[in-house]
């Protein structure tokens, strides 16, 4: 698998990342082990998790597989903090105390002495960004973290964080980005490109909708049929999405590949994108995603997909006439 530098840093990661949001819920430890082995065998290195995924169980499962399935030093471990874990004073948020408490918990659950990429999961309007970044600086200076990034920040929040004085620069931003969700192109993606942050798209398959599995209903074994993910998927099931899914399916037929590969290749090679984060319920789904490594979209097909999924830019994102 091709390796790319993450933002303006020397950290190299695989151009597809393995997401673990389902680990401990829809994906048990044995299936997670099979996924990790298949991902590593394909040359994948970037593993993305978070302290709140399945109440920390995703991190615990990942920790149990390190060394047994893949050596620790062959992976780039990324996790997140800020989301609320408990009701206590340090159970969530971006304060210095809460962040450092969350980091210690992640290190304990994964069973490692450092995190390669520590990401701020969301903007916290109640905490000065200077305080938040002081926790990041401390984590890096003490060796518990190697690099830091952000997640789900708007354009102005990203710029504020980058321009706030700190010792260690942020190198990435993780955001939802797919043919069905191109909103980041208004401000977030241009800001990330300008300030040298690599884009890590989550939900690159439109929360599963771009695979085409929902074209004729809701498969009983899909996320859309589950109580805890139905609303997550439903957001991208509408008339606009149906037109885009049809275009992706047509492109896939013409290329002799799957809609999944077309959708993933499109977002993977967008400007500023380093590695889409692919979450799979089982290994077969993951292997289907890894097949996109062999696909580069022809310019004509990429242009057609750009056109059918284009979003309207308003003032001031749209250039003045």
mmCIF file of C-alpha atoms in Angstrom:
data_model
loop_
_atom_site.group_PDB
_atom_site.id
_atom_site.type_symbol
_atom_site.label_atom_id
_atom_site.label_comp_id
_atom_site.label_asym_id
_atom_site.label_seq_id
_atom_site.Cartn_x
_atom_site.Cartn_y
_atom_site.Cartn_z
ATOM 1 C CA UNK A 1 0.000 0.000 0.000
ATOM 2 C CA UNK A 2 1.242 3.481 -0.846
ATOM 3 C CA UNK A 3 2.555 5.525 2.084
ATOM 4 C CA UNK A 4 1.992 9.277 2.390
ATOM 5 C CA UNK A 5 3.328 11.997 4.638
ATOM 6 C CA UNK A 6 0.717 13.317 7.063
ATOM 7 C CA UNK A 7 0.496 17.081 6.632
ATOM 8 C CA UNK A 8 3.741 19.016 6.952
ATOM 9 C CA UNK A 9 5.340 16.357 9.099
ATOM 10 C CA UNK A 10 7.756 13.488 8.704
ATOM 11 C CA UNK A 11 5.131 10.959 9.798
ATOM 12 C CA UNK A 12 4.365 8.512 6.981
ATOM 13 C CA UNK A 13 1.123 6.544 7.030
ATOM 14 C CA UNK A 14 -0.696 4.162 4.702
ATOM 15 C CA UNK A 15 -3.111 5.924 2.359
ATOM 16 C CA UNK A 16 -5.971 3.905 3.834
ATOM 17 C CA UNK A 17 -6.549 3.852 7.592
ATOM 18 C CA UNK A 18 -8.352 1.146 9.550
ATOM 19 C CA UNK A 19 -11.144 2.491 11.729
ATOM 20 C CA UNK A 20 -12.267 0.702 14.889
ATOM 21 C CA UNK A 21 -15.578 2.351 15.811
ATOM 22 C CA UNK A 22 -17.426 -0.990 15.609
ATOM 23 C CA UNK A 23 -14.858 -2.935 17.627
ATOM 24 C CA UNK A 24 -16.390 -4.260 20.814
ATOM 25 C CA UNK A 25 -19.913 -3.805 19.478
ATOM 26 C CA UNK A 26 -20.607 -5.216 16.016
ATOM 27 C CA UNK A 27 -17.053 -6.546 15.702
ATOM 28 C CA UNK A 28 -15.759 -8.900 18.405
ATOM 29 C CA UNK A 29 -12.115 -9.410 19.357
ATOM 30 C CA UNK A 30 -11.608 -12.425 17.079
ATOM 31 C CA UNK A 31 -12.985 -10.613 14.046
ATOM 32 C CA UNK A 32 -10.929 -7.535 14.948
ATOM 33 C CA UNK A 33 -7.808 -9.702 14.979
ATOM 34 C CA UNK A 34 -8.600 -11.014 11.507
ATOM 35 C CA UNK A 35 -9.192 -7.469 10.260
ATOM 36 C CA UNK A 36 -5.923 -6.191 11.681
ATOM 37 C CA UNK A 37 -3.993 -9.077 10.166
ATOM 38 C CA UNK A 38 -5.536 -8.509 6.724
ATOM 39 C CA UNK A 39 -4.888 -4.773 6.934
ATOM 40 C CA UNK A 40 -1.247 -5.208 7.942
ATOM 41 C CA UNK A 41 -0.691 -7.880 5.291
ATOM 42 C CA UNK A 42 -1.903 -5.373 2.677
ATOM 43 C CA UNK A 43 0.675 -2.832 3.878
ATOM 44 C CA UNK A 44 -1.673 -0.795 6.061
ATOM 45 C CA UNK A 45 -0.142 1.009 9.017
ATOM 46 C CA UNK A 46 -2.546 3.683 10.319
ATOM 47 C CA UNK A 47 -5.032 2.423 12.947
ATOM 48 C CA UNK A 48 -7.633 4.923 14.155
ATOM 49 C CA UNK A 49 -9.602 4.599 17.383
ATOM 50 C CA UNK A 50 -10.977 6.818 20.187
ATOM 51 C CA UNK A 51 -11.343 6.687 23.935
ATOM 52 C CA UNK A 52 -15.168 6.632 23.655
ATOM 53 C CA UNK A 53 -15.557 3.922 21.025
ATOM 54 C CA UNK A 54 -17.684 1.287 22.770
ATOM 55 C CA UNK A 55 -16.825 2.869 26.135
ATOM 56 C CA UNK A 56 -13.127 2.199 25.639
ATOM 57 C CA UNK A 57 -13.515 -1.400 24.532
ATOM 58 C CA UNK A 58 -12.147 -0.646 21.044
ATOM 59 C CA UNK A 59 -8.894 0.556 22.596
ATOM 60 C CA UNK A 60 -8.735 -2.491 24.879
ATOM 61 C CA UNK A 61 -9.234 -4.877 21.954
ATOM 62 C CA UNK A 62 -6.562 -3.070 19.943
ATOM 63 C CA UNK A 63 -4.150 -3.291 22.847
ATOM 64 C CA UNK A 64 -4.732 -7.010 23.170
ATOM 65 C CA UNK A 65 -3.766 -7.541 19.539
ATOM 66 C CA UNK A 66 -0.511 -5.586 19.527
ATOM 67 C CA UNK A 67 2.481 -7.877 19.474
ATOM 68 C CA UNK A 68 0.269 -10.928 19.042
ATOM 69 C CA UNK A 69 -0.985 -10.012 15.561
ATOM 70 C CA UNK A 70 1.241 -7.129 14.449
ATOM 71 C CA UNK A 71 4.360 -5.707 16.132
ATOM 72 C CA UNK A 72 3.733 -2.362 17.812
ATOM 73 C CA UNK A 73 6.455 -0.614 15.844
ATOM 74 C CA UNK A 74 4.867 -1.553 12.509
ATOM 75 C CA UNK A 75 1.717 0.458 13.222
ATOM 76 C CA UNK A 76 0.845 4.129 13.571
ATOM 77 C CA UNK A 77 -1.610 4.284 16.475
ATOM 78 C CA UNK A 78 -4.094 7.152 16.446
ATOM 79 C CA UNK A 79 -6.667 7.812 19.133
ATOM 80 C CA UNK A 80 -8.816 10.735 20.280
ATOM 81 C CA UNK A 81 -9.892 12.597 23.393
ATOM 82 C CA UNK A 82 -12.421 15.324 24.358
ATOM 83 C CA UNK A 83 -15.720 13.415 24.086
ATOM 84 C CA UNK A 84 -17.343 12.808 27.467
ATOM 85 C CA UNK A 85 -16.565 9.444 29.047
ATOM 86 C CA UNK A 86 -17.865 9.936 32.596
ATOM 87 C CA UNK A 87 -19.744 12.586 34.567
ATOM 88 C CA UNK A 88 -16.750 13.455 36.733
ATOM 89 C CA UNK A 89 -14.839 16.758 36.531
ATOM 90 C CA UNK A 90 -12.179 15.190 34.300
ATOM 91 C CA UNK A 91 -14.492 12.862 32.383
ATOM 92 C CA UNK A 92 -14.572 14.837 29.145
ATOM 93 C CA UNK A 93 -13.918 18.129 27.441
ATOM 94 C CA UNK A 94 -10.758 19.874 26.297
ATOM 95 C CA UNK A 95 -9.466 21.221 29.601
ATOM 96 C CA UNK A 96 -5.874 20.416 30.509
ATOM 97 C CA UNK A 97 -6.955 18.103 33.327
ATOM 98 C CA UNK A 98 -9.560 16.246 31.275
ATOM 99 C CA UNK A 99 -7.263 15.764 28.290
ATOM 100 C CA UNK A 100 -4.329 14.440 30.273
ATOM 101 C CA UNK A 101 -6.644 12.146 32.217
ATOM 102 C CA UNK A 102 -8.083 10.850 28.948
ATOM 103 C CA UNK A 103 -4.610 10.273 27.547
ATOM 104 C CA UNK A 104 -3.539 8.245 30.556
ATOM 105 C CA UNK A 105 -6.668 6.142 30.164
ATOM 106 C CA UNK A 106 -5.974 5.493 26.481
ATOM 107 C CA UNK A 107 -2.376 4.502 27.192
ATOM 108 C CA UNK A 108 -3.565 2.123 29.895
ATOM 109 C CA UNK A 109 -6.264 0.484 27.770
ATOM 110 C CA UNK A 110 -4.035 0.062 24.709
ATOM 111 C CA UNK A 111 -1.092 -0.993 26.852
ATOM 112 C CA UNK A 112 1.509 1.245 25.234
ATOM 113 C CA UNK A 113 3.822 3.995 26.461
ATOM 114 C CA UNK A 114 2.950 6.461 23.709
ATOM 115 C CA UNK A 115 0.359 7.361 21.081
ATOM 116 C CA UNK A 116 1.624 8.192 17.597
ATOM 117 C CA UNK A 117 -1.224 10.572 16.672
ATOM 118 C CA UNK A 118 -3.394 12.081 19.406
ATOM 119 C CA UNK A 119 -6.456 13.897 18.067
ATOM 120 C CA UNK A 120 -8.764 16.434 19.691
ATOM 121 C CA UNK A 121 -12.142 14.869 18.899
ATOM 122 C CA UNK A 122 -14.132 18.118 18.881
ATOM 123 C CA UNK A 123 -13.904 21.839 19.590
ATOM 124 C CA UNK A 124 -14.727 22.766 23.188
ATOM 125 C CA UNK A 125 -16.189 26.275 23.301
ATOM 126 C CA UNK A 126 -15.972 26.348 27.095
ATOM 127 C CA UNK A 127 -12.200 26.013 27.273
ATOM 128 C CA UNK A 128 -9.601 28.504 25.990
ATOM 129 C CA UNK A 129 -7.727 26.993 23.071
ATOM 130 C CA UNK A 130 -4.470 28.057 24.772
ATOM 131 C CA UNK A 131 -5.243 25.701 27.649
ATOM 132 C CA UNK A 132 -6.155 22.863 25.320
ATOM 133 C CA UNK A 133 -2.948 23.214 23.328
ATOM 134 C CA UNK A 134 -0.879 23.430 26.515
ATOM 135 C CA UNK A 135 -2.064 19.891 27.296
ATOM 136 C CA UNK A 136 -1.011 18.787 23.818
ATOM 137 C CA UNK A 137 2.404 20.368 24.262
ATOM 138 C CA UNK A 138 2.818 18.650 27.626
ATOM 139 C CA UNK A 139 1.802 15.281 26.208
ATOM 140 C CA UNK A 140 4.336 15.545 23.394
ATOM 141 C CA UNK A 141 7.163 16.958 25.518
ATOM 142 C CA UNK A 142 6.796 14.090 28.018
ATOM 143 C CA UNK A 143 6.935 11.463 25.268
ATOM 144 C CA UNK A 144 3.379 10.186 25.725
ATOM 145 C CA UNK A 145 2.390 11.524 22.293
ATOM 146 C CA UNK A 146 4.444 11.855 19.106
ATOM 147 C CA UNK A 147 2.141 14.034 16.927
ATOM 148 C CA UNK A 148 -1.197 15.776 17.409
ATOM 149 C CA UNK A 149 -4.200 16.576 15.242
ATOM 150 C CA UNK A 150 -7.805 17.712 15.451
ATOM 151 C CA UNK A 151 -11.147 16.291 14.413
ATOM 152 C CA UNK A 152 -14.532 17.758 13.465
ATOM 153 C CA UNK A 153 -13.283 21.365 13.616
ATOM 154 C CA UNK A 154 -14.862 24.011 11.398
ATOM 155 C CA UNK A 155 -12.674 26.212 9.212
ATOM 156 C CA UNK A 156 -12.376 29.074 11.705
ATOM 157 C CA UNK A 157 -11.759 26.643 14.566
ATOM 158 C CA UNK A 158 -8.984 24.940 12.609
ATOM 159 C CA UNK A 159 -7.336 28.277 11.804
ATOM 160 C CA UNK A 160 -7.651 29.433 15.408
ATOM 161 C CA UNK A 161 -5.990 26.272 16.695
ATOM 162 C CA UNK A 162 -3.175 26.408 14.141
ATOM 163 C CA UNK A 163 -2.429 30.088 14.742
ATOM 164 C CA UNK A 164 -2.506 29.886 18.546
ATOM 165 C CA UNK A 165 1.095 29.873 19.800
ATOM 166 C CA UNK A 166 2.222 26.392 20.835
ATOM 167 C CA UNK A 167 5.417 24.398 20.791
ATOM 168 C CA UNK A 168 4.347 21.567 18.527
ATOM 169 C CA UNK A 169 2.311 22.112 15.344
ATOM 170 C CA UNK A 170 -0.890 20.232 14.596
ATOM 171 C CA UNK A 171 -0.476 17.977 11.564
ATOM 172 C CA UNK A 172 -3.923 16.609 10.673
ATOM 173 C CA UNK A 173 -7.661 17.058 10.807
ATOM 174 C CA UNK A 174 -10.157 14.203 10.697
ATOM 175 C CA UNK A 175 -13.515 15.121 9.155
ATOM 176 C CA UNK A 176 -16.453 13.522 7.391
ATOM 177 C CA UNK A 177 -15.795 13.614 3.649
ATOM 178 C CA UNK A 178 -17.267 11.631 0.782
ATOM 179 C CA UNK A 179 -19.166 12.053 -2.480
ATOM 180 C CA UNK A 180 -22.270 12.481 -0.317
ATOM 181 C CA UNK A 181 -20.705 14.916 2.162
ATOM 182 C CA UNK A 182 -18.514 17.563 0.551
ATOM 183 C CA UNK A 183 -19.236 20.400 2.971
ATOM 184 C CA UNK A 184 -15.620 20.615 4.091
ATOM 185 C CA UNK A 185 -14.735 21.966 0.649
ATOM 186 C CA UNK A 186 -16.292 25.318 1.590
ATOM 187 C CA UNK A 187 -13.777 26.259 4.295
ATOM 188 C CA UNK A 188 -12.234 23.313 6.162
ATOM 189 C CA UNK A 189 -10.328 21.744 3.265
ATOM 190 C CA UNK A 190 -8.937 25.074 1.977
ATOM 191 C CA UNK A 191 -7.887 25.998 5.526
ATOM 192 C CA UNK A 192 -6.220 22.620 6.022
ATOM 193 C CA UNK A 193 -4.342 22.925 2.742
ATOM 194 C CA UNK A 194 -3.242 26.479 3.545
ATOM 195 C CA UNK A 195 -1.980 25.592 7.006
ATOM 196 C CA UNK A 196 -0.423 22.249 6.059
ATOM 197 C CA UNK A 197 -2.771 19.834 7.842
ATOM 198 C CA UNK A 198 -3.419 16.470 6.213
ATOM 199 C CA UNK A 199 -7.054 15.422 5.768
ATOM 200 C CA UNK A 200 -8.194 12.115 7.268
ATOM 201 C CA UNK A 201 -11.752 11.551 5.970
ATOM 202 C CA UNK A 202 -14.118 9.553 8.134
ATOM 203 C CA UNK A 203 -17.191 7.914 6.589
ATOM 204 C CA UNK A 204 -15.546 8.011 3.125
ATOM 205 C CA UNK A 205 -18.236 5.639 1.844
ATOM 206 C CA UNK A 206 -21.075 7.949 2.831
ATOM 207 C CA UNK A 207 -21.787 5.883 5.979
ATOM 208 C CA UNK A 208 -22.085 2.813 3.747
ATOM 209 C CA UNK A 209 -24.643 4.302 1.352
ATOM 210 C CA UNK A 210 -22.137 4.689 -1.513
ATOM 211 C CA UNK A 211 -21.595 0.925 -1.648
ATOM 212 C CA UNK A 212 -25.079 0.658 -3.150
ATOM 213 C CA UNK A 213 -26.316 -1.754 -0.503
ATOM 214 C CA UNK A 214 -29.334 0.452 0.303
ATOM 215 C CA UNK A 215 -30.551 0.980 -3.272
ATOM 216 C CA UNK A 216 -33.358 -1.545 -2.945
ATOM 217 C CA UNK A 217 -34.070 -1.376 0.771
ATOM 218 C CA UNK A 218 -32.267 -1.980 4.042
ATOM 219 C CA UNK A 219 -30.360 -5.276 4.305
ATOM 220 C CA UNK A 220 -31.125 -6.912 7.676
ATOM 221 C CA UNK A 221 -27.420 -7.345 8.493
ATOM 222 C CA UNK A 222 -26.456 -3.737 7.658
ATOM 223 C CA UNK A 223 -25.770 -0.771 9.942
ATOM 224 C CA UNK A 224 -28.943 0.832 8.618
ATOM 225 C CA UNK A 225 -30.945 -1.987 10.197
ATOM 226 C CA UNK A 226 -29.288 -1.772 13.607
ATOM 227 C CA UNK A 227 -30.827 0.212 16.440
ATOM 228 C CA UNK A 228 -27.623 2.115 17.262
ATOM 229 C CA UNK A 229 -26.573 2.980 13.678
ATOM 230 C CA UNK A 230 -29.875 3.440 11.813
ATOM 231 C CA UNK A 231 -29.957 7.206 12.358
ATOM 232 C CA UNK A 232 -26.281 7.468 11.448
ATOM 233 C CA UNK A 233 -26.968 5.923 8.032
ATOM 234 C CA UNK A 234 -30.344 7.564 7.404
ATOM 235 C CA UNK A 235 -28.784 11.020 7.122
ATOM 236 C CA UNK A 236 -27.426 10.087 3.682
ATOM 237 C CA UNK A 237 -30.493 8.353 2.279
ATOM 238 C CA UNK A 238 -32.283 10.939 0.132
ATOM 239 C CA UNK A 239 -32.923 11.853 -3.513
ATOM 240 C CA UNK A 240 -29.589 13.607 -3.994
ATOM 241 C CA UNK A 241 -27.749 10.619 -2.550
ATOM 242 C CA UNK A 242 -29.662 8.257 -4.844
ATOM 243 C CA UNK A 243 -28.479 10.189 -7.918
ATOM 244 C CA UNK A 244 -24.886 10.066 -6.739
ATOM 245 C CA UNK A 245 -25.061 6.368 -5.865
ATOM 246 C CA UNK A 246 -26.403 5.660 -9.358
ATOM 247 C CA UNK A 247 -23.512 7.585 -10.911
ATOM 248 C CA UNK A 248 -21.015 5.646 -8.796
ATOM 249 C CA UNK A 249 -22.625 2.341 -9.796
ATOM 250 C CA UNK A 250 -22.489 3.314 -13.488
ATOM 251 C CA UNK A 251 -18.799 4.225 -13.161
ATOM 252 C CA UNK A 252 -18.078 0.939 -11.413
ATOM 253 C CA UNK A 253 -19.779 -1.048 -14.159
ATOM 254 C CA UNK A 254 -17.722 0.737 -16.792
ATOM 255 C CA UNK A 255 -14.472 0.121 -14.933
ATOM 256 C CA UNK A 256 -15.229 -3.469 -13.990
ATOM 257 C CA UNK A 257 -14.941 -2.787 -10.283
ATOM 258 C CA UNK A 258 -17.222 -2.174 -7.306
ATOM 259 C CA UNK A 259 -19.059 1.015 -6.303
ATOM 260 C CA UNK A 260 -17.157 0.823 -3.013
ATOM 261 C CA UNK A 261 -13.797 1.022 -4.799
ATOM 262 C CA UNK A 262 -14.936 3.915 -6.985
ATOM 263 C CA UNK A 263 -16.225 5.942 -4.015
ATOM 264 C CA UNK A 264 -13.119 5.251 -1.944
ATOM 265 C CA UNK A 265 -10.686 6.042 -4.765
ATOM 266 C CA UNK A 266 -12.501 9.329 -5.418
ATOM 267 C CA UNK A 267 -12.069 10.653 -1.874
ATOM 268 C CA UNK A 268 -8.615 9.135 -1.347
ATOM 269 C CA UNK A 269 -7.170 11.183 -4.207
ATOM 270 C CA UNK A 270 -8.864 14.510 -3.464
ATOM 271 C CA UNK A 271 -6.550 17.489 -2.795
ATOM 272 C CA UNK A 272 -5.091 17.369 0.703
ATOM 273 C CA UNK A 273 -6.422 13.913 1.562
ATOM 274 C CA UNK A 274 -3.870 11.594 3.131
ATOM 275 C CA UNK A 275 -5.839 8.549 4.271
ATOM 276 C CA UNK A 276 -9.581 7.821 4.374
ATOM 277 C CA UNK A 277 -10.559 5.975 7.553
ATOM 278 C CA UNK A 278 -12.372 2.775 6.584
ATOM 279 C CA UNK A 279 -14.478 1.019 9.198
ATOM 280 C CA UNK A 280 -15.651 -2.506 8.467
ATOM 281 C CA UNK A 281 -17.995 -4.756 10.361
ATOM 282 C CA UNK A 282 -16.169 -7.866 9.136
ATOM 283 C CA UNK A 283 -13.039 -8.830 7.257
ATOM 284 C CA UNK A 284 -14.799 -9.371 3.943
ATOM 285 C CA UNK A 285 -15.925 -5.745 3.977
ATOM 286 C CA UNK A 286 -12.402 -4.609 4.795
ATOM 287 C CA UNK A 287 -10.852 -6.669 1.997
ATOM 288 C CA UNK A 288 -13.365 -5.153 -0.433
ATOM 289 C CA UNK A 289 -12.158 -1.694 0.635
ATOM 290 C CA UNK A 290 -8.499 -2.669 0.291
ATOM 291 C CA UNK A 291 -9.119 -3.580 -3.349
ATOM 292 C CA UNK A 292 -9.414 0.166 -4.050
ATOM 293 C CA UNK A 293 -5.627 0.359 -3.691
ATOM 294 C CA UNK A 294 -5.402 -0.936 -7.253
ATOM 295 C CA UNK A 295 -7.757 1.693 -8.693
ATOM 296 C CA UNK A 296 -7.033 5.180 -9.997
ATOM 297 C CA UNK A 297 -10.061 6.879 -11.514
ATOM 298 C CA UNK A 298 -9.747 8.101 -15.120
ATOM 299 C CA UNK A 299 -10.048 11.907 -15.375
ATOM 300 C CA UNK A 300 -13.367 11.732 -17.268
ATOM 301 C CA UNK A 301 -15.005 9.583 -14.591
ATOM 302 C CA UNK A 302 -13.600 11.714 -11.801
ATOM 303 C CA UNK A 303 -14.985 14.824 -13.512
ATOM 304 C CA UNK A 304 -18.420 13.218 -13.904
ATOM 305 C CA UNK A 305 -18.512 12.284 -10.224
ATOM 306 C CA UNK A 306 -17.348 15.770 -9.257
ATOM 307 C CA UNK A 307 -20.220 17.214 -11.261
ATOM 308 C CA UNK A 308 -23.023 14.995 -9.968
ATOM 309 C CA UNK A 309 -21.984 15.480 -6.341
ATOM 310 C CA UNK A 310 -21.057 19.176 -6.508
ATOM 311 C CA UNK A 311 -22.169 21.434 -3.670
ATOM 312 C CA UNK A 312 -23.283 25.020 -3.992
ATOM 313 C CA UNK A 313 -20.771 27.585 -2.840
ATOM 314 C CA UNK A 314 -22.184 30.826 -1.509
ATOM 315 C CA UNK A 315 -20.590 34.113 -0.548
ATOM 316 C CA UNK A 316 -17.795 34.423 0.506
ATOM 317 C CA UNK A 317 -16.598 30.951 -0.519
ATOM 318 C CA UNK A 318 -17.650 31.628 -4.109
ATOM 319 C CA UNK A 319 -15.228 34.008 -5.854
ATOM 320 C CA UNK A 320 -16.633 37.440 -6.645
ATOM 321 C CA UNK A 321 -17.504 37.928 -10.359
#
